Amino acid sequence: MFVPLKKNQRVELADGRTVTVTDKLGEGGQGIVYRVRFDDSGEERALKWFFIGYLKEPLKFYRHLEDNIKKGSPSAAFIWPEQLTKYVAGEPFGYIMKIFPKGYESFSKYLLARVQFQNAAAMVNAALNMVAAFKALHLKGYNYQDLNDGNFSIEPKSGKVFICDNDNVVGYGQKSGILGKARYMAPEVVRGDKQPDTDTDRYSLAVILFMLLVGDHPLEGKKTNYPALTNKYDLRIFGTEPLFIFDEKDSSNAPHPQIHQNALTMWKIFPSFVQKAFQQSFSQESLLNGKNRLLENEWFNILARLKSSIVRCPHCGEEMFLESDKISVCQSCKKSVKAVGYLKFPKRANREVTVPIFKGALLYDYHINSASEDFDTEVAVVLEKPGKFGLKNDSKIKWLITAPGGKTFARQAGETQILVADCKIDFGKNTAQVIVNN
Amino acid sequence: MGMLNKVEIVRKMCPVIFLLDTSGSMDGEPIGAVNEAIKNVLPELISMNEENPDNEIRVAILTFDYNVKWAVGETELVSPQDVENYWKNLDANGYTSMGAAFKALNEKLSVSKGFMKRASGSVAPVLFLLSDGEPTDDYKAGLQELQKNSWYKIAVRVAVGYGDFNEHILREFTGNEGTVLRTSDPDSLRNTIKFVAVTSSRVASQGSNVSTDTTNANPDDNTQAVADALENQGGALNAPLDPEDNF
Ligand SMILES: Nc1ncnc2c1ncn2[C@@H]1O[C@H](COP(=O)(O)OP(=O)(O)OP(=O)(O)O)[C@@H](O)[C@H]1O
Ligand SMILES: [Zn+2]
């Protein structure tokens, strides 16, 4: 039977070390999480203590956790189980993990508007960090199974992400027996056609990204606004008749004008390449046939492009996302803004890579090295002087510029290159070309 | 509105409705325990709301003695924060008009005429019944009416019996033996109310993870989901009462 732990109670770990309970950190549907301290080193950890009554085969679940501990964490973003408590048949058990660092807020708090990102870059970073974490997870052969809003903690000023509640993560082809929360489950899982796997994780990830950026649920619009939400309706909304609120062909489930405020205002803020990515992720093909879902790599490149589209509106000074080759409307002052041109890089994961030529636009290591996934280290900034734009080299490497006439010359770190039509920049490990908009 | 100033995401309502026996026999320690319990439950409901982007708990409290009265929620369901802000202790006296209480609940469990109206919809409500004795009116007629209400059918129905309560009626109300808990001393009454109210509110508002090997044949049987939770987390009830080591 389940027995909660008490303050000062000592618990033995599988390796014989002991920890003492000092506080309660939280409680979920699967167990209680306590703050504990190692008796020998004094180091602190969180201890998740399971309601074992829910486990059909407790030993099997224990072995599953043991397996994941052995295989190890996919990346530093995961608060991974470190060690199990000693197994005693019929008694509750748990595992220890790191405690969330200070300054991180649960994703739920952002959705509930209790916490805000410090700036647009932090919000986009959060999305990039989530995608990078899931890429690492899938690369390691795991899938998450029950991905939902409760799994993320995010730092408001940086967008750094920690992923918790990794108990149900399983290896390729394995089943955890957990299907997830209806709002986040892939439609084929809701319908009962399929068990969770990497593909269904990708759907859940797209839901999370949509909620993070746009602030509403992608499938909840005016058509799904039922007074009572029972399983019958859940099945319909999320399983058998799912329809994206911004579906390209069918607007019958558009956001409800009185209810879905975020969807109505935030959707317009995003450049067309982000809107298209969501329209593909939640197309009928994806929802009904499980096809056309975006891979993490595709999301990664789309979001990196989004990050480099952040500029300040020249009319009102607010942050906005600027398209490279078309007019964008600043949603703060409703005025139109257009870049004179853009830097065009070779495609990555078959996705366009561009940066608008506009005052303050930034390039990251990602741009100057085609193998880099570093979207944080700034290596160049677009500067503006009356009548001309330049690109300042803030990297440590020398750039080679080829002028339209064919003349070449070098730009050292700290120097600024005037951007003219068709000039090419060789960054060493990547190249870009200046394209002028007409 | 800047791109970072989003409004709160659209949530569904999760009504948590208490039907509390405040008849004369509850006077003294028992009603004191009930007041304490409710005051202890509210902060838990507030923190659930602060972490749940899917559903928002709203509360109503109906008391029944010789009168039936909405102590909270007369016109609409109230946030647990507001219940806490405007809390007045309940008194106990008079008879046990349970049938009238069921009728009053039935009227309110309606979108058009009651308090179940929410633009973004509602999930299954929690119906919590506390009783310490025999009804002094025709409970049967009231319950039969209530049982036809479709909100009642999908509701999480839980009950706590105190002292000389009528087990049979509580089971009839919940329709599930697993969600009727009993106790006969005031201290444990306080803990039992808190445990049942908090566990059922958590299950109703957060939904449980859907699992493939569920024993729950009917997915809309939310009462059974709570029966499972009460059983699997029941150890919490046996925790010591000393707040020092009980967190
Ligand atoms: N590593 C940690 N450090 C600090 N607090 C934690 C940690 N892990 C969990 N918690 C706290 O405990 C709560 C419950 O944890 P968790 O979400 O893992 O439980 P769960 O039973 O799996 O929940 P769910 O019902 O979402 O599946 C969390 O909301 C959080 O507040
Ligand atoms: Zn503007």
XYZ file of C-alpha atoms and ligand atoms in Angstrom:
717
model
C 0.000 0.000 0.000
C 1.080 3.569 -0.601
C 2.415 5.399 2.443
C 3.586 9.000 2.100
C 6.989 9.881 3.498
C 7.412 11.947 6.629
C 9.752 14.760 7.422
C 13.117 13.461 8.643
C 12.368 9.994 7.362
C 15.413 8.211 5.990
C 15.197 6.332 2.692
C 17.725 3.843 1.384
C 18.861 4.035 -2.219
C 19.706 1.081 -4.432
C 23.445 1.582 -3.902
C 23.104 1.628 -0.122
C 23.498 5.378 0.371
C 20.693 7.061 2.272
C 18.778 10.308 1.932
C 16.614 12.129 4.467
C 13.311 13.832 3.614
C 13.327 17.556 4.382
C 10.298 18.995 2.605
C 7.535 18.372 0.082
C 8.048 19.862 -3.391
C 4.866 18.904 -5.149
C 2.309 16.286 -5.961
C 1.041 14.902 -9.244
C -1.202 12.139 -10.471
C 1.532 9.532 -10.253
C 3.233 10.382 -7.016
C 4.538 12.862 -4.495
C 7.850 14.696 -4.933
C 9.938 15.446 -1.823
C 13.073 17.460 -1.168
C 15.727 15.161 0.276
C 19.338 15.467 1.409
C 22.123 12.901 1.088
C 23.128 11.805 4.569
C 26.795 11.574 3.655
C 27.438 14.527 1.345
C 24.578 16.824 2.348
C 23.724 17.396 -1.338
C 20.064 18.063 -2.146
C 17.880 16.157 -4.554
C 14.206 15.707 -5.413
C 12.703 12.295 -4.660
C 9.692 11.149 -6.635
C 7.703 8.643 -4.603
C 5.164 6.643 -6.607
C 1.564 5.810 -5.828
C 2.337 2.162 -6.462
C -1.316 1.147 -6.479
C -1.523 2.488 -10.030
C 1.267 0.224 -11.212
C 0.049 -3.054 -12.585
C 3.538 -4.496 -12.452
C 5.624 -2.458 -10.019
C 8.791 -4.465 -10.548
C 8.556 -4.071 -14.305
C 8.239 -0.298 -13.910
C 11.171 -0.294 -11.496
C 13.275 -2.174 -14.054
C 12.178 0.254 -16.763
C 13.429 3.191 -14.682
C 16.618 1.291 -13.938
C 17.106 0.843 -17.680
C 16.648 4.542 -18.405
C 19.125 5.432 -15.677
C 21.659 3.072 -17.221
C 21.143 4.380 -20.766
C 21.442 7.918 -19.492
C 19.933 11.313 -20.190
C 19.491 12.449 -23.816
C 20.749 15.953 -23.020
C 21.384 18.327 -20.143
C 17.863 19.717 -20.576
C 16.304 16.603 -19.060
C 15.919 16.249 -15.295
C 16.724 12.568 -15.611
C 16.314 9.925 -12.894
C 19.681 9.476 -11.168
C 19.088 6.592 -8.859
C 16.250 4.453 -7.555
C 15.425 3.745 -3.966
C 15.917 0.190 -2.804
C 13.238 -2.192 -4.049
C 11.178 -4.005 -1.459
C 8.345 -6.091 -2.897
C 4.931 -4.612 -2.148
C 6.310 -1.319 -0.829
C 6.411 2.076 -2.490
C 9.596 3.185 -4.218
C 10.904 6.179 -6.059
C 13.920 7.776 -7.643
C 16.066 10.806 -7.017
C 16.820 13.570 -9.521
C 18.146 17.126 -9.503
C 15.907 19.852 -8.108
C 14.756 22.477 -10.613
C 17.145 25.395 -10.412
C 15.862 28.747 -9.133
C 14.491 31.233 -11.621
C 12.655 28.629 -13.684
C 8.878 28.784 -14.008
C 6.530 26.025 -15.084
C 5.229 26.286 -18.641
C 1.697 26.379 -17.171
C 2.490 29.746 -15.570
C 3.276 31.216 -18.994
C 0.067 29.818 -20.449
C -1.848 31.296 -17.544
C -0.177 34.679 -18.107
C 1.253 34.646 -14.580
C 4.765 34.856 -16.049
C 6.046 36.558 -19.195
C 9.136 36.137 -21.315
C 11.535 39.017 -21.033
C 11.684 39.512 -24.791
C 10.869 37.886 -28.109
C 14.264 36.189 -28.291
C 13.661 34.420 -24.959
C 10.305 33.131 -26.199
C 11.800 31.824 -29.444
C 14.753 30.370 -27.520
C 12.297 28.400 -25.389
C 10.792 26.910 -28.544
C 14.249 26.130 -29.967
C 15.363 24.546 -26.703
C 12.290 22.321 -26.588
C 12.862 21.196 -30.154
C 16.574 20.563 -29.529
C 15.740 18.488 -26.446
C 13.287 16.314 -28.362
C 15.719 15.888 -31.178
C 18.267 14.600 -28.663
C 15.673 12.333 -27.073
C 14.663 10.771 -30.368
C 18.279 10.470 -31.516
C 19.023 8.442 -28.427
C 16.283 6.048 -29.436
C 13.775 7.147 -26.820
C 10.288 8.466 -27.194
C 8.401 10.490 -24.627
C 4.879 9.027 -24.867
C 2.932 11.449 -22.679
C 4.318 14.845 -23.646
C 2.156 17.627 -22.217
C 2.229 21.140 -20.795
C 3.237 19.887 -17.370
C 6.645 18.714 -18.531
C 8.515 21.993 -18.972
C 10.159 24.570 -16.758
C 11.458 27.694 -18.475
C 13.630 30.658 -17.475
C 11.817 33.883 -18.477
C 14.917 35.901 -19.280
C 16.796 33.341 -21.377
C 14.235 30.817 -22.593
C 16.346 27.980 -21.204
C 14.250 24.856 -20.692
C 14.245 21.922 -18.317
C 12.126 18.858 -18.985
C 10.793 16.954 -16.017
C 8.533 13.986 -15.386
C 10.519 11.669 -17.655
C 9.226 8.484 -16.035
C 7.364 7.196 -19.051
C 10.098 7.719 -21.625
C 10.727 4.427 -23.387
C 13.059 3.015 -26.006
C 12.112 2.452 -29.640
C 9.220 0.038 -30.075
C 8.504 -0.223 -26.368
C 5.206 0.755 -24.768
C 4.788 2.486 -21.453
C 1.060 1.743 -21.206
C 0.497 5.483 -20.787
C -1.322 7.274 -23.562
C -1.141 10.844 -22.297
C -3.540 13.742 -21.806
C -6.260 14.040 -24.465
C -5.471 17.646 -25.380
C -1.881 16.738 -26.232
C -2.312 13.245 -27.636
C -1.949 12.608 -31.352
C -5.372 12.022 -32.955
C -4.469 8.445 -33.935
C -3.726 7.713 -30.263
C -6.970 9.367 -29.151
C -8.840 7.264 -31.729
C -7.153 4.150 -30.425
C -5.517 3.335 -33.773
C -2.006 3.475 -32.451
C 0.174 3.551 -29.361
C 2.472 6.509 -28.703
C 5.775 6.579 -30.595
C 8.189 9.079 -32.137
C 5.628 10.255 -34.690
C 2.990 10.910 -32.074
C 5.577 12.733 -29.944
C 6.085 15.039 -32.933
C 2.415 15.907 -32.977
C 2.437 16.662 -29.236
C 5.533 18.816 -29.699
C 3.745 20.868 -32.381
C 0.820 21.400 -29.971
C 3.204 22.602 -27.276
C 4.986 24.954 -29.707
C 1.678 26.388 -30.870
C 0.526 27.002 -27.304
C 3.869 28.556 -26.416
C 3.936 30.953 -29.374
C 0.269 31.599 -30.110
C -1.246 31.030 -26.663
C -4.303 28.907 -27.471
C -4.935 25.274 -28.368
C -4.620 24.533 -32.121
C -7.796 22.448 -32.309
C -10.111 24.490 -30.071
C -12.154 26.967 -32.042
C -15.757 27.990 -32.494
C -16.847 24.546 -33.676
C -15.506 22.751 -30.629
C -17.084 24.992 -28.061
C -19.288 22.438 -26.314
C -20.854 23.233 -22.922
C -19.890 19.869 -21.412
C -16.599 18.209 -22.184
C -17.030 14.483 -21.853
C -14.990 11.720 -23.429
C -17.385 11.649 -26.338
C -16.468 15.236 -27.259
C -12.783 14.750 -26.489
C -12.802 11.907 -28.987
C -14.474 14.091 -31.579
C -12.355 17.248 -31.073
C -8.987 15.564 -30.653
C -9.532 12.265 -32.459
C -12.141 11.698 -35.125
C -12.999 15.220 -36.343
C -9.959 17.336 -35.519
C -9.736 20.630 -37.404
C -7.017 23.267 -37.064
C -8.306 26.699 -36.045
C -6.274 28.210 -38.919
C -6.864 25.466 -41.470
C -6.038 26.744 -44.963
C -9.169 25.377 -46.599
C -11.793 25.115 -43.887
C -12.516 28.016 -41.562
C -15.413 26.382 -39.733
C -13.301 25.944 -36.603
C -11.743 29.423 -36.644
C -11.052 31.056 -33.273
C -14.187 32.202 -31.475
C -14.179 36.029 -31.558
C -15.129 36.356 -27.889
C -13.103 33.504 -26.486
C -9.844 32.874 -28.292
C -8.213 36.266 -27.845
C -4.632 35.038 -28.035
C -5.123 33.082 -31.222
C -6.763 36.075 -32.885
C -4.058 38.574 -31.986
C -0.913 36.431 -31.880
C -1.293 34.441 -35.094
C -0.877 37.595 -37.212
C 2.403 38.390 -35.479
C 4.164 35.411 -37.002
C 5.823 35.394 -40.422
C 4.268 33.303 -43.161
C 6.916 30.573 -42.880
C 5.886 29.904 -39.264
C 2.171 29.985 -40.093
C 2.801 27.519 -42.934
C 4.716 25.207 -40.602
C 1.739 25.045 -38.241
C -0.703 24.652 -41.133
C 1.323 21.672 -42.299
C 1.609 20.219 -38.770
C -2.134 20.429 -38.243
C -3.292 19.758 -41.795
C -6.006 17.156 -42.302
C -3.282 14.880 -43.702
C -1.417 15.100 -40.419
C -4.481 14.911 -38.188
C -6.272 12.092 -39.971
C -3.457 10.133 -41.610
C -0.477 10.955 -39.435
C 1.390 12.327 -42.470
C 3.432 15.471 -43.179
C 4.448 16.105 -39.593
C 7.513 18.261 -39.192
C 10.712 16.643 -37.996
C 12.586 18.315 -35.164
C 15.241 19.376 -37.638
C 12.690 21.213 -39.730
C 11.262 22.982 -36.694
C 14.737 23.852 -35.586
C 15.545 25.661 -38.828
C 12.162 27.383 -38.983
C 12.558 28.660 -35.433
C 16.160 29.754 -35.984
C 14.896 31.778 -38.934
C 12.184 33.212 -36.712
C 14.801 34.246 -34.187
C 16.780 36.139 -36.810
C 13.647 37.933 -37.951
C 13.344 39.779 -34.625
C 13.794 43.547 -35.103
C 12.350 46.709 -33.573
C 9.533 48.441 -35.414
C 10.890 51.739 -36.803
C 7.554 53.453 -36.093
C 6.795 52.457 -32.517
C 9.965 50.769 -31.249
C 8.238 47.508 -30.241
C 9.744 44.143 -31.116
C 8.346 42.444 -34.198
C 9.061 39.552 -36.553
C 10.067 40.858 -39.965
C 9.653 38.844 -43.150
C 12.724 38.802 -45.397
C 11.014 39.435 -48.716
C 7.564 40.819 -48.020
C 5.753 43.469 -46.048
C 5.133 42.720 -42.379
C 2.609 44.621 -40.302
C 3.750 45.635 -36.835
C 0.940 44.354 -34.604
C 1.672 47.000 -31.979
C 1.151 50.073 -34.190
C -0.377 48.385 -37.275
C 2.098 50.119 -39.604
C 3.788 48.268 -42.466
C 7.486 47.508 -42.417
C 9.606 46.079 -45.211
C 13.261 45.123 -45.381
C 15.372 46.416 -48.292
C 16.594 42.902 -48.867
C 17.917 39.870 -47.094
C 20.853 37.561 -46.636
C 20.208 34.217 -48.244
C 22.042 31.153 -46.917
C 22.015 27.619 -48.312
C 18.928 25.680 -47.222
C 19.099 23.483 -44.128
C 16.876 20.410 -43.718
C 15.332 21.635 -46.964
C 14.158 24.803 -45.230
C 15.005 28.363 -46.279
C 17.565 30.207 -44.187
C 17.298 34.013 -44.504
C 17.941 37.088 -42.386
C 16.285 40.419 -43.253
C 18.636 43.331 -43.909
C 17.208 45.587 -41.253
C 18.711 47.546 -38.409
C 19.475 45.336 -35.417
C 18.891 41.952 -37.116
C 21.325 39.384 -35.717
C 23.310 36.467 -37.067
C 24.252 33.568 -34.813
C 26.944 30.926 -34.982
C 24.238 28.810 -36.657
C 24.482 31.084 -39.700
C 28.225 31.191 -40.244
C 28.812 27.490 -39.717
C 26.493 25.120 -41.561
C 27.133 22.379 -39.004
C 26.460 24.560 -35.963
C 23.244 24.417 -33.946
C 24.244 27.327 -31.746
C 21.419 29.848 -32.023
C 22.641 31.877 -29.069
C 26.132 33.165 -29.817
C 25.802 36.421 -31.753
C 28.350 36.743 -34.540
C 27.092 39.658 -36.627
C 24.611 42.520 -36.534
C 22.993 44.585 -39.282
C 23.776 48.321 -38.910
C 22.040 51.201 -40.651
C 23.364 54.571 -41.773
C 21.386 56.981 -43.956
C 20.988 55.283 -47.306
C 23.042 52.197 -46.546
C 23.213 49.023 -44.499
C 26.244 47.209 -43.193
C 26.991 43.895 -41.525
C 29.350 44.143 -38.571
C 31.637 41.180 -37.972
C 31.366 40.289 -34.283
C 32.807 36.818 -34.803
C 36.407 35.851 -34.280
C 36.980 34.860 -37.881
C 37.878 36.682 -41.067
C 35.165 36.937 -43.756
C 35.812 36.920 -47.492
C 33.597 39.219 -49.527
C 33.029 38.905 -53.250
C 31.629 42.073 -54.826
C 29.165 41.797 -57.752
C 32.041 42.630 -60.168
C 34.086 39.709 -58.877
C 36.561 41.644 -56.749
C 37.303 39.965 -53.393
C 38.524 41.340 -50.113
C 38.566 40.411 -46.416
C 36.702 41.761 -43.385
C 38.332 41.218 -39.998
C 36.535 40.854 -36.688
C 35.157 44.241 -35.646
C 34.921 45.588 -39.217
C 31.677 46.364 -41.032
C 30.848 45.350 -44.584
C 28.474 47.530 -46.603
C 25.752 45.313 -48.060
C 25.168 45.830 -51.776
C 23.049 43.857 -54.229
C 24.386 40.396 -55.040
C 27.534 40.611 -52.956
C 28.577 37.277 -51.452
C 30.029 36.645 -48.032
C 32.141 33.593 -47.270
C 32.143 32.946 -43.522
C 34.545 30.024 -43.811
C 32.069 27.310 -42.924
C 29.062 28.840 -44.669
C 28.182 31.458 -47.258
C 25.454 34.013 -47.841
C 24.340 36.229 -50.661
C 22.694 39.646 -50.516
C 19.326 39.668 -52.283
C 17.624 43.014 -52.801
C 13.830 43.250 -52.608
C 12.065 45.155 -55.351
C -1.053 44.207 -26.914
C 2.581 43.254 -27.483
C 3.550 39.754 -28.555
C 4.590 38.840 -25.020
C 1.474 40.119 -23.255
C -0.782 37.217 -23.902
C -3.954 36.826 -21.916
C -4.638 33.741 -19.851
C -5.161 30.721 -22.095
C -8.796 29.647 -22.492
C -9.675 27.157 -19.769
C -12.698 25.049 -19.145
C -14.473 25.225 -15.840
C -14.180 22.426 -13.325
C -16.993 22.946 -10.809
C -16.388 21.658 -7.273
C -19.674 21.638 -5.394
C -20.026 20.856 -1.693
C -23.282 19.729 -0.123
C -22.748 20.043 3.602
C -24.970 18.764 6.354
C -25.251 21.569 8.907
C -28.033 20.040 10.982
C -28.097 20.385 14.768
C -26.218 17.173 15.364
C -23.163 18.704 13.675
C -23.037 21.479 16.259
C -19.825 21.942 18.209
C -16.666 20.071 17.294
C -17.934 18.497 14.043
C -18.949 21.784 12.383
C -15.670 23.224 13.632
C -13.850 20.411 11.851
C -15.852 21.090 8.675
C -14.956 24.787 8.763
C -11.305 23.951 9.330
C -11.330 21.397 6.544
C -12.822 23.787 3.995
C -10.331 26.488 4.974
C -7.548 23.949 4.421
C -8.897 22.780 1.094
C -9.123 26.267 -0.446
C -5.355 26.963 -0.672
C -4.905 23.575 -2.350
C -7.553 24.443 -4.925
C -5.954 27.857 -5.458
C -2.585 26.294 -6.176
C -4.123 23.713 -8.513
C -5.617 26.627 -10.469
C -2.260 28.357 -10.655
C -0.691 25.343 -12.331
C -3.421 24.059 -14.589
C -3.735 25.539 -18.096
C -6.527 23.126 -19.071
C -9.252 23.660 -16.486
C -10.109 26.119 -13.760
C -11.749 25.031 -10.511
C -14.753 27.098 -9.354
C -16.574 26.420 -6.125
C -20.105 26.341 -4.707
C -21.176 25.347 -1.201
C -24.721 24.326 -0.342
C -25.627 23.855 3.307
C -28.687 21.961 4.426
C -30.339 21.991 7.855
C -33.960 23.078 8.190
C -33.088 25.411 5.361
C -31.248 24.822 2.155
C -28.902 27.660 1.388
C -26.100 28.410 -1.066
C -23.408 29.677 1.299
C -21.232 30.130 -1.788
C -22.352 30.187 -5.400
C -25.920 31.485 -5.171
C -25.637 33.230 -8.536
C -22.498 31.756 -10.061
C -19.588 29.504 -9.207
C -16.844 31.324 -7.347
C -13.050 31.135 -7.568
C -11.459 29.423 -4.547
C -9.534 32.647 -3.963
C -12.776 34.593 -3.572
C -14.267 31.915 -1.352
C -11.226 32.310 0.868
C -11.412 36.111 0.820
C -15.053 36.213 1.860
C -15.199 33.113 4.035
C -17.647 33.041 6.951
C -17.714 30.019 9.249
C -20.738 27.768 8.917
C -23.099 27.173 11.870
C -25.078 24.038 12.588
C -28.663 23.725 13.793
C -32.030 22.249 12.885
C -33.145 19.299 10.791
C -31.579 17.522 7.816
C -33.329 18.602 4.624
C -31.294 16.429 2.313
C -34.016 15.877 -0.267
C -34.463 19.620 -0.633
C -30.690 19.945 -1.018
C -30.691 17.450 -3.903
C -33.488 19.424 -5.541
C -31.629 22.709 -5.139
C -28.494 21.156 -6.637
C -30.448 19.727 -9.532
C -31.778 23.184 -10.422
C -28.300 24.679 -10.492
C -26.758 21.858 -12.535
C -27.916 23.423 -15.750
C -26.358 25.629 -18.406
C -29.471 27.644 -19.186
C -31.002 28.016 -15.726
C -28.189 27.188 -13.342
C -24.547 27.957 -12.776
C -22.950 25.615 -15.339
C -22.652 28.360 -17.924
C -19.123 29.078 -19.115
C -18.299 30.331 -22.594
C -15.502 27.812 -23.000
C -17.443 24.900 -21.493
C -17.116 22.727 -18.432
C -15.626 19.399 -17.550
C -17.328 16.931 -15.229
C -18.073 18.550 -11.852
C -17.151 17.232 -8.423
C -20.191 16.664 -6.196
C -19.140 16.293 -2.593
C -21.717 15.243 -0.003
C -21.157 15.354 3.766
C -23.778 13.901 6.073
C -23.992 12.857 9.713
C -27.454 11.418 9.998
C -30.825 10.494 8.618
C -32.571 12.948 6.314
C -35.692 14.419 7.876
C -37.390 14.972 4.539
C -38.105 12.852 1.479
C -34.532 12.457 0.211
C -35.613 9.862 -2.316
C -37.711 12.166 -4.483
C -34.893 14.719 -4.581
C -32.240 12.160 -5.420
C -34.305 10.567 -8.170
C -34.681 13.927 -9.857
C -30.982 14.629 -9.500
C -30.032 11.253 -10.923
C -31.659 12.178 -14.211
C -29.434 15.243 -14.549
C -26.728 14.613 -17.143
C -24.157 16.593 -15.150
C -24.825 14.302 -12.204
C -24.269 11.294 -14.456
C -20.780 12.317 -15.527
C -19.875 13.941 -12.193
C -17.200 12.828 -9.787
C -19.457 11.881 -6.868
C -17.861 11.529 -3.472
C -19.255 11.416 0.057
C -18.054 11.560 3.631
C -20.190 10.044 6.368
C -19.753 11.163 9.946
C -21.060 9.473 13.092
C -24.562 8.074 12.653
C -24.773 8.701 8.942
C -26.870 6.551 6.638
C -24.399 4.538 4.572
C -27.058 3.394 2.178
C -28.029 6.921 1.131
C -24.448 8.010 0.602
C -23.852 5.008 -1.639
C -26.989 5.762 -3.541
C -25.728 9.296 -4.032
C -22.257 8.351 -5.267
C -23.272 5.145 -7.013
C -19.873 3.816 -6.049
C -18.819 2.229 -2.796
C -15.230 3.315 -3.380
C -16.004 6.995 -3.028
C -17.815 6.869 0.302
C -15.481 7.456 3.241
C -16.487 7.300 6.858
C -15.225 8.565 10.153
C -16.460 9.243 13.667
C -14.070 11.628 15.364
C -13.745 15.329 14.540
C -9.990 15.299 13.927
C -10.206 12.568 11.401
C -13.313 14.226 9.927
C -11.209 17.258 9.104
C -8.538 15.136 7.439
C -11.010 12.960 5.601
C -12.876 15.916 4.127
C -9.614 17.466 3.015
C -8.268 14.253 1.518
C -11.469 13.453 -0.376
C -12.034 17.015 -1.573
C -8.441 17.564 -2.679
C -8.024 14.181 -4.371
C -11.310 14.386 -6.238
C -10.675 17.983 -7.301
C -7.249 17.048 -8.588
C -8.509 14.106 -10.597
C -11.452 16.089 -11.978
C -9.443 19.191 -12.890
C -6.256 17.604 -14.172
C -7.763 14.540 -15.713
C -5.848 11.378 -15.253
C -3.366 10.180 -17.779
C -5.210 7.924 -20.144
C -3.680 4.506 -19.900
C -3.989 1.451 -22.100
C -4.435 -1.054 -19.313
C -7.203 0.763 -17.557
C -9.702 -1.229 -15.561
C -12.200 1.525 -16.124
C -14.565 0.171 -18.742
C -16.565 3.374 -19.039
C -14.279 6.349 -19.706
C -16.931 8.817 -18.564
C -17.147 7.129 -15.188
C -15.168 9.806 -13.440
C -16.355 8.592 -10.061
C -14.515 5.315 -10.611
C -11.343 7.239 -11.506
C -11.573 8.967 -8.134
C -12.339 5.700 -6.357
C -9.046 4.399 -7.770
C -7.209 7.526 -6.671
C -8.672 7.373 -3.159
C -7.584 3.770 -2.895
C -4.115 4.247 -4.364
C -3.350 7.412 -2.445
C -5.203 6.373 0.684
C -2.009 6.237 2.653
C -2.181 9.986 2.915
C -5.084 9.563 5.298
C -2.998 7.574 7.702
C -0.336 10.228 7.823
C 0.255 11.631 11.288
C -1.630 14.742 12.275
C 1.296 16.688 13.631
C 1.716 19.520 11.094
C 5.444 19.557 11.870
C 6.139 16.274 10.130
C 3.076 16.049 7.949
C 4.075 19.034 5.763
N 13.021 17.792 -9.888
C 12.089 18.521 -9.241
N 12.439 19.596 -8.513
C 11.487 20.340 -7.888
N 10.160 20.078 -7.913
C 9.748 19.008 -8.611
C 10.681 18.174 -9.314
N 9.980 17.194 -9.937
C 8.688 17.415 -9.639
N 8.525 18.488 -8.846
C 7.247 19.014 -8.321
O 6.355 17.945 -8.089
C 5.162 18.057 -8.881
C 4.721 16.685 -9.373
O 5.724 16.125 -10.184
P 5.411 15.323 -11.514
O 4.785 16.221 -12.513
O 6.661 14.627 -11.898
O 4.353 14.306 -10.960
P 3.367 13.376 -11.745
O 2.690 12.579 -10.728
O 4.081 12.645 -12.830
O 2.387 14.415 -12.364
P 1.416 14.228 -13.599
O 0.092 14.085 -12.975
O 1.604 15.509 -14.352
O 1.892 13.024 -14.358
C 5.554 19.014 -9.997
O 4.462 19.743 -10.421
C 6.585 19.907 -9.334
O 5.968 20.954 -8.640
Zn 5.128 49.382 -34.599
